[in-house]
Amino acid sequence: MAGLEGIEQPRRHGSATAARWSPAVEDEHALKALELFGNPTEGEVPLPSRPESAATARRLTQVVVLRHWGLSPKMTEDAVLLVSELVGNAVRHTGARVFGLRMRRRRGWIRIEVRDPSRGLPCLMPVQEMDVSGRGLFLVDKLSDRWGVDLLPRGKTTWFEMRVADR
């Protein structure tokens, strides 16, 4: 915390934190999301364009990347963060009722796509240290190996790709 060095921060009790978050509970939520919305590796999953859908997209990403594809927790964490950023942009900036989520894996790569009906292009903005918003595409640019936007006749698909080590 900038400017608060040397000031003791309140301590959290470990048991209270452990009670709030549990991998088993997260897995259960992720599997439920897969059951309710569909598998984004089999086809595009439509999600309502509401802020709550970011949690659903994160859970779908978690279950696919970690459980189905068997990739590392670090890769999963990064993919979940980047999906959240793309979904946040689709919800905040497109005026859409629905957006689509799709995940693909091919030799050496994973690709995650968010499709929306807007043809407005996302813009990678310069980020300053104290900025509290506007970091989404900056994070996508830094944590993914490639990213881009494909314009469609009606809308666009914003995507990112990450290299994976195939076994």
Coordinates of N, CA and C in Angstrom, one line a residue:
M1 N 0.8 -1.2 0.0 CA 0.0 0.0 0.0 C 0.9 1.2 0.0
A2 N 0.9 1.9 -1.1 CA 1.8 3.1 -1.3 C 1.5 4.1 -0.2
G3 N 2.6 4.6 0.4 CA 2.5 5.6 1.4 C 2.1 5.2 2.8
L4 N 1.9 3.9 3.0 CA 1.6 3.3 4.3 C 2.6 2.4 4.8
E5 N 3.9 2.5 4.3 CA 4.9 1.7 4.8 C 5.1 1.9 6.3
G6 N 5.4 0.9 7.0 CA 5.7 1.1 8.5 C 4.4 1.2 9.3
I7 N 3.2 1.3 8.7 CA 2.0 1.3 9.5 C 1.4 -0.1 9.5
E8 N 1.2 -0.6 10.7 CA 0.7 -2.0 10.8 C -0.7 -2.0 10.2
Q9 N -0.9 -3.0 9.3 CA -2.2 -3.3 8.7 C -3.0 -4.2 9.6
P10 N -4.4 -4.1 9.5 CA -5.2 -5.1 10.3 C -4.9 -6.5 9.8
R11 N -4.9 -7.4 10.8 CA -4.6 -8.8 10.5 C -6.0 -9.5 10.3
R12 N -6.0 -10.4 9.3 CA -7.2 -11.2 9.0 C -6.9 -12.5 9.7
H13 N -8.0 -13.0 10.3 CA -7.9 -14.3 10.9 C -8.0 -15.4 9.8
G14 N -7.0 -16.3 9.8 CA -6.9 -17.3 8.8 C -8.2 -18.2 8.7
S15 N -8.8 -18.5 9.8 CA -10.0 -19.4 9.7 C -11.2 -18.7 9.1
A16 N -11.3 -17.3 9.3 CA -12.4 -16.6 8.6 C -12.2 -16.6 7.1
T17 N -11.0 -16.4 6.7 CA -10.7 -16.4 5.2 C -10.9 -17.8 4.7
A18 N -10.5 -18.8 5.3 CA -10.7 -20.2 4.8 C -12.1 -20.5 4.7
A19 N -12.9 -20.0 5.6 CA -14.4 -20.3 5.6 C -15.1 -19.7 4.4
R20 N -14.5 -18.6 3.9 CA -15.2 -17.9 2.8 C -14.8 -18.5 1.4
W21 N -13.6 -19.0 1.3 CA -13.2 -19.5 0.0 C -12.7 -20.9 0.1
S22 N -13.1 -21.7 -0.7 CA -12.7 -23.1 -0.7 C -12.6 -23.6 -2.1
P23 N -11.5 -24.3 -2.5 CA -11.4 -24.9 -3.9 C -12.6 -25.8 -4.2
A24 N -13.0 -26.6 -3.2 CA -14.1 -27.5 -3.5 C -15.4 -26.8 -3.8
V25 N -15.7 -25.7 -3.1 CA -16.9 -24.9 -3.4 C -16.7 -24.2 -4.7
E26 N -15.6 -23.7 -5.1 CA -15.4 -23.1 -6.4 C -15.6 -24.1 -7.5
D27 N -15.0 -25.3 -7.3 CA -15.2 -26.4 -8.3 C -16.7 -26.7 -8.5
E28 N -17.4 -26.7 -7.4 CA -18.9 -27.0 -7.5 C -19.6 -25.9 -8.3
H29 N -19.3 -24.6 -8.0 CA -19.9 -23.5 -8.7 C -19.5 -23.6 -10.2
A30 N -18.2 -23.9 -10.5 CA -17.8 -24.0 -11.9 C -18.5 -25.1 -12.6
L31 N -18.6 -26.2 -12.0 CA -19.3 -27.3 -12.7 C -20.8 -27.0 -12.9
K32 N -21.4 -26.3 -11.9 CA -22.8 -25.9 -12.0 C -23.0 -24.9 -13.2
A33 N -22.0 -24.0 -13.4 CA -22.1 -23.0 -14.5 C -22.0 -23.8 -15.8
L34 N -21.1 -24.8 -15.9 CA -21.0 -25.6 -17.1 C -22.3 -26.3 -17.4
E35 N -22.9 -26.8 -16.4 CA -24.2 -27.5 -16.6 C -25.3 -26.6 -17.0
L36 N -25.4 -25.4 -16.4 CA -26.4 -24.4 -16.8 C -26.2 -23.7 -18.1
F37 N -25.0 -23.4 -18.5 CA -24.8 -22.5 -19.6 C -24.2 -23.3 -20.8
G38 N -23.6 -24.4 -20.6 CA -23.0 -25.2 -21.7 C -21.5 -25.1 -21.6
N39 N -20.9 -25.9 -22.5 CA -19.4 -26.0 -22.5 C -18.9 -25.1 -23.6
P40 N -18.1 -24.1 -23.3 CA -17.6 -23.2 -24.3 C -16.5 -23.8 -25.2
T41 N -16.1 -25.0 -25.0 CA -15.2 -25.7 -25.9 C -16.0 -26.4 -27.0
E42 N -17.3 -26.6 -26.8 CA -18.1 -27.3 -27.8 C -18.9 -26.3 -28.7
G43 N -18.9 -25.1 -28.3 CA -19.7 -24.1 -29.1 C -19.7 -22.8 -28.3
E44 N -20.1 -21.8 -28.9 CA -20.2 -20.5 -28.2 C -21.3 -20.5 -27.2
V45 N -21.0 -20.1 -26.0 CA -21.9 -20.1 -24.9 C -22.5 -18.6 -24.7
P46 N -23.8 -18.4 -24.9 CA -24.4 -17.1 -24.8 C -24.6 -16.8 -23.3
L47 N -24.2 -15.6 -22.9 CA -24.4 -15.1 -21.5 C -25.0 -13.8 -21.5
P48 N -25.9 -13.5 -20.6 CA -26.5 -12.2 -20.5 C -25.5 -11.1 -20.2
S49 N -25.6 -10.0 -20.9 CA -24.7 -8.9 -20.7 C -25.0 -8.1 -19.5
R50 N -24.6 -8.7 -18.4 CA -24.8 -8.1 -17.0 C -23.5 -8.3 -16.3
P51 N -23.2 -7.5 -15.3 CA -21.9 -7.6 -14.6 C -21.8 -9.0 -13.9
E52 N -22.9 -9.6 -13.5 CA -22.8 -10.9 -12.8 C -22.3 -12.0 -13.7
S53 N -22.4 -11.8 -15.0 CA -22.0 -12.8 -16.0 C -20.5 -12.9 -16.0
A54 N -19.7 -11.9 -15.5 CA -18.3 -12.1 -15.4 C -17.9 -13.2 -14.5
A55 N -18.7 -13.4 -13.4 CA -18.4 -14.5 -12.5 C -18.6 -15.8 -13.2
T56 N -19.7 -15.9 -14.0 CA -20.0 -17.1 -14.7 C -18.9 -17.4 -15.7
A57 N -18.5 -16.4 -16.4 CA -17.4 -16.6 -17.4 C -16.1 -17.1 -16.7
R58 N -15.8 -16.5 -15.6 CA -14.6 -16.9 -14.8 C -14.7 -18.4 -14.4
R59 N -15.9 -18.8 -13.9 CA -16.0 -20.2 -13.5 C -15.9 -21.1 -14.7
L60 N -16.5 -20.8 -15.8 CA -16.4 -21.6 -17.0 C -15.0 -21.7 -17.4
T61 N -14.2 -20.6 -17.4 CA -12.8 -20.7 -17.8 C -12.0 -21.5 -16.8
Q62 N -12.3 -21.4 -15.5 CA -11.6 -22.2 -14.5 C -11.8 -23.7 -14.8
V63 N -13.0 -24.1 -14.9 CA -13.3 -25.5 -15.1 C -12.7 -26.1 -16.4
V64 N -12.7 -25.3 -17.4 CA -12.2 -25.8 -18.7 C -10.7 -25.8 -18.7
V65 N -10.0 -24.7 -18.3 CA -8.6 -24.6 -18.3 C -7.9 -25.6 -17.3
L66 N -8.4 -25.6 -16.1 CA -7.8 -26.4 -15.0 C -8.2 -27.8 -15.1
R67 N -9.5 -28.1 -15.2 CA -10.0 -29.4 -15.1 C -10.0 -30.2 -16.4
H68 N -10.6 -29.6 -17.4 CA -10.7 -30.3 -18.7 C -9.4 -30.4 -19.4
W69 N -8.7 -29.2 -19.5 CA -7.5 -29.2 -20.3 C -6.3 -29.6 -19.4
G70 N -6.4 -29.6 -18.1 CA -5.3 -30.0 -17.2 C -4.1 -29.1 -17.2
L71 N -4.4 -27.8 -17.4 CA -3.3 -26.9 -17.4 C -3.0 -26.4 -16.0
S72 N -1.9 -25.6 -15.8 CA -1.4 -25.2 -14.5 C -2.3 -24.2 -13.8
P73 N -2.3 -24.2 -12.5 CA -3.0 -23.2 -11.8 C -2.7 -21.8 -12.2
K74 N -1.4 -21.5 -12.5 CA -1.0 -20.2 -12.9 C -1.6 -19.8 -14.2
M75 N -1.6 -20.7 -15.2 CA -2.2 -20.5 -16.5 C -3.7 -20.3 -16.3
T76 N -4.3 -21.1 -15.4 CA -5.7 -20.9 -15.2 C -6.0 -19.5 -14.6
E77 N -5.2 -19.1 -13.6 CA -5.4 -17.8 -13.0 C -5.3 -16.7 -14.0
D78 N -4.3 -16.7 -14.9 CA -4.2 -15.7 -15.9 C -5.3 -15.7 -16.9
A79 N -5.7 -16.9 -17.3 CA -6.9 -17.0 -18.3 C -8.1 -16.5 -17.6
V80 N -8.4 -16.8 -16.4 CA -9.6 -16.3 -15.7 C -9.6 -14.8 -15.6
L81 N -8.4 -14.2 -15.3 CA -8.3 -12.7 -15.2 C -8.6 -12.1 -16.5
L82 N -8.0 -12.6 -17.6 CA -8.2 -12.0 -18.9 C -9.6 -12.2 -19.4
V83 N -10.2 -13.3 -19.1 CA -11.6 -13.5 -19.5 C -12.5 -12.4 -18.8
S84 N -12.2 -12.2 -17.5 CA -12.9 -11.2 -16.8 C -12.8 -9.8 -17.4
E85 N -11.6 -9.5 -17.8 CA -11.4 -8.2 -18.5 C -12.2 -8.1 -19.8
L86 N -12.1 -9.1 -20.6 CA -12.8 -9.0 -21.9 C -14.4 -9.0 -21.7
V87 N -14.8 -9.8 -20.8 CA -16.3 -9.8 -20.5 C -16.7 -8.4 -19.9
G88 N -15.9 -7.8 -19.0 CA -16.1 -6.5 -18.5 C -16.3 -5.5 -19.5
N89 N -15.4 -5.5 -20.5 CA -15.4 -4.6 -21.7 C -16.7 -4.8 -22.5
A90 N -17.1 -6.0 -22.7 CA -18.3 -6.3 -23.5 C -19.5 -5.8 -22.8
V91 N -19.6 -6.0 -21.5 CA -20.7 -5.6 -20.7 C -20.8 -4.1 -20.6
R92 N -19.7 -3.4 -20.3 CA -19.7 -2.0 -20.1 C -19.8 -1.2 -21.3
H93 N -19.2 -1.6 -22.4 CA -19.0 -0.7 -23.6 C -19.8 -1.0 -24.8
T94 N -20.6 -2.1 -24.9 CA -21.2 -2.5 -26.1 C -22.7 -2.3 -26.2
G95 N -23.4 -2.2 -25.1 CA -24.8 -2.0 -25.0 C -25.5 -3.3 -25.5
A96 N -24.9 -4.4 -25.5 CA -25.4 -5.7 -25.9 C -26.3 -6.3 -24.9
R97 N -27.3 -7.1 -25.3 CA -28.1 -7.9 -24.4 C -27.4 -9.2 -24.0
V98 N -26.6 -9.7 -24.9 CA -26.0 -11.0 -24.8 C -24.6 -10.9 -25.4
F99 N -23.6 -11.6 -24.8 CA -22.3 -11.8 -25.5 C -22.0 -13.3 -25.5
G100 N -21.1 -13.7 -26.3 CA -20.7 -15.1 -26.4 C -19.3 -15.4 -25.9
L101 N -19.2 -16.6 -25.3 CA -17.9 -17.0 -24.8 C -17.5 -18.3 -25.5
R102 N -16.3 -18.4 -26.0 CA -15.9 -19.7 -26.7 C -14.4 -19.9 -26.3
M103 N -14.0 -21.2 -26.1 CA -12.7 -21.6 -25.8 C -12.2 -22.7 -26.7
R104 N -11.0 -22.5 -27.2 CA -10.4 -23.5 -28.1 C -9.0 -23.9 -27.7
R105 N -8.7 -25.1 -27.9 CA -7.3 -25.6 -27.7 C -6.8 -26.3 -28.9
R106 N -5.6 -25.9 -29.3 CA -4.9 -26.6 -30.4 C -3.5 -26.8 -29.9
R107 N -2.8 -27.6 -30.7 CA -1.4 -27.9 -30.3 C -0.6 -26.7 -29.9
G108 N -0.2 -26.6 -28.6 CA 0.7 -25.5 -28.2 C 0.0 -24.2 -27.8
W109 N -1.4 -24.1 -27.9 CA -2.1 -22.9 -27.7 C -3.4 -23.1 -27.1
I110 N -3.9 -22.1 -26.3 CA -5.3 -22.0 -26.0 C -5.8 -20.6 -26.6
R111 N -7.0 -20.6 -26.9 CA -7.6 -19.3 -27.4 C -9.0 -19.2 -26.8
I112 N -9.2 -18.0 -26.2 CA -10.5 -17.6 -25.6 C -11.0 -16.4 -26.3
E113 N -12.3 -16.5 -26.7 CA -13.0 -15.5 -27.4 C -14.2 -15.0 -26.7
V114 N -14.4 -13.7 -26.8 CA -15.7 -13.0 -26.4 C -16.2 -12.3 -27.6
R115 N -17.5 -12.7 -28.0 CA -18.1 -12.1 -29.1 C -19.3 -11.2 -28.7
D116 N -19.4 -10.0 -29.3 CA -20.5 -9.1 -28.9 C -21.0 -8.4 -30.2
P117 N -22.2 -7.8 -30.2 CA -22.7 -7.3 -31.4 C -22.2 -5.9 -31.8
S118 N -21.3 -5.3 -31.0 CA -20.8 -4.0 -31.4 C -19.6 -4.1 -32.3
R119 N -19.5 -3.2 -33.2 CA -18.4 -3.1 -34.1 C -17.4 -2.1 -33.6
G120 N -17.6 -1.5 -32.5 CA -16.7 -0.6 -31.9 C -15.4 -1.3 -31.4
L121 N -14.3 -0.8 -31.8 CA -13.0 -1.5 -31.5 C -12.5 -1.2 -30.1
P122 N -12.0 -2.1 -29.4 CA -11.4 -1.8 -28.1 C -10.1 -1.1 -28.3
C123 N -9.7 -0.3 -27.4 CA -8.5 0.5 -27.5 C -7.5 0.3 -26.4
L124 N -6.3 -0.1 -26.7 CA -5.2 -0.3 -25.7 C -4.7 1.1 -25.3
M125 N -5.0 1.5 -24.1 CA -4.6 2.8 -23.6 C -3.4 2.8 -22.8
P126 N -2.6 3.9 -22.8 CA -1.4 3.9 -21.9 C -1.9 3.9 -20.5
V127 N -1.2 3.2 -19.6 CA -1.6 3.0 -18.2 C -0.6 3.7 -17.3
Q128 N -1.1 4.5 -16.4 CA -0.2 5.2 -15.4 C -0.3 4.4 -14.1
E129 N 0.7 4.5 -13.3 CA 0.8 3.7 -12.1 C -0.4 3.9 -11.1
M130 N -0.9 5.1 -11.1 CA -2.0 5.4 -10.1 C -3.4 5.2 -10.7
D131 N -3.5 4.8 -12.0 CA -4.8 4.6 -12.6 C -5.6 3.5 -11.9
V132 N -6.9 3.7 -11.7 CA -7.7 2.8 -11.0 C -8.7 2.0 -12.0
S133 N -8.7 2.5 -13.2 CA -9.5 1.8 -14.2 C -8.8 1.9 -15.6
G134 N -9.3 1.2 -16.6 CA -8.7 1.3 -17.9 C -7.5 0.3 -18.1
R135 N -7.3 -0.6 -17.2 CA -6.2 -1.5 -17.3 C -6.5 -2.8 -18.0
G136 N -7.7 -3.1 -18.4 CA -8.1 -4.3 -18.9 C -7.3 -4.8 -20.1
L137 N -7.3 -4.0 -21.2 CA -6.5 -4.5 -22.3 C -5.0 -4.4 -22.1
F138 N -4.6 -3.6 -21.2 CA -3.2 -3.6 -20.8 C -2.8 -4.9 -20.2
L139 N -3.7 -5.5 -19.3 CA -3.4 -6.8 -18.8 C -3.5 -7.9 -19.8
V140 N -4.5 -7.8 -20.7 CA -4.6 -8.8 -21.8 C -3.3 -8.7 -22.6
D141 N -2.8 -7.5 -22.9 CA -1.6 -7.4 -23.7 C -0.3 -7.9 -23.0
K142 N -0.3 -7.8 -21.7 CA 0.9 -8.2 -21.0 C 0.9 -9.7 -20.6
L143 N -0.3 -10.3 -20.4 CA -0.4 -11.7 -19.9 C -0.6 -12.7 -21.0
S144 N -1.1 -12.2 -22.1 CA -1.4 -13.2 -23.2 C -0.2 -13.1 -24.2
D145 N 0.0 -14.1 -25.0 CA 1.0 -14.1 -26.0 C 0.6 -13.4 -27.3
R146 N -0.7 -13.4 -27.6 CA -1.3 -12.7 -28.7 C -2.7 -12.4 -28.3
W147 N -3.2 -11.3 -28.9 CA -4.6 -10.9 -28.8 C -5.0 -10.1 -30.0
G148 N -6.3 -10.0 -30.2 CA -6.8 -9.2 -31.3 C -8.3 -9.1 -31.4
V149 N -8.8 -8.5 -32.5 CA -10.2 -8.4 -32.7 C -10.5 -8.8 -34.1
D150 N -11.5 -9.6 -34.3 CA -12.0 -9.9 -35.6 C -13.3 -9.3 -35.8
L151 N -13.4 -8.4 -36.8 CA -14.7 -7.8 -37.1 C -15.6 -8.8 -37.9
L152 N -16.8 -8.8 -37.5 CA -17.8 -9.7 -38.1 C -18.9 -8.8 -38.8
P153 N -19.7 -9.4 -39.7 CA -20.8 -8.6 -40.3 C -21.6 -7.9 -39.3
R154 N -21.8 -8.5 -38.2 CA -22.6 -7.9 -37.1 C -21.9 -8.1 -35.8
G155 N -21.0 -7.2 -35.5 CA -20.2 -7.3 -34.2 C -18.8 -7.6 -34.4
K156 N -18.2 -8.1 -33.3 CA -16.8 -8.5 -33.3 C -16.5 -9.6 -32.3
T157 N -15.4 -10.2 -32.5 CA -14.9 -11.2 -31.5 C -13.5 -10.6 -31.0
T158 N -13.4 -10.4 -29.7 CA -12.1 -10.1 -29.1 C -11.6 -11.3 -28.5
W159 N -10.3 -11.6 -28.8 CA -9.7 -12.9 -28.4 C -8.3 -12.7 -27.8
F160 N -7.9 -13.7 -27.1 CA -6.5 -13.8 -26.7 C -6.0 -15.2 -26.8
E161 N -4.7 -15.4 -27.0 CA -4.1 -16.7 -27.0 C -3.0 -16.8 -26.1
M162 N -2.8 -18.0 -25.5 CA -1.7 -18.2 -24.6 C -1.0 -19.5 -25.0
R163 N 0.3 -19.5 -25.0 CA 1.1 -20.7 -25.3 C 1.0 -21.7 -24.1
V164 N 0.9 -23.0 -24.5 CA 0.9 -24.0 -23.5 C 1.8 -25.1 -23.9
A165 N 2.4 -25.8 -22.9 CA 3.3 -26.9 -23.2 C 2.5 -28.1 -23.3
D166 N 2.5 -28.7 -24.5 CA 1.8 -30.0 -24.7 C 2.6 -31.1 -24.2
R167 N 1.9 -32.1 -23.6 CA 2.6 -33.2 -23.0 C 2.9 -34.2 -24.0

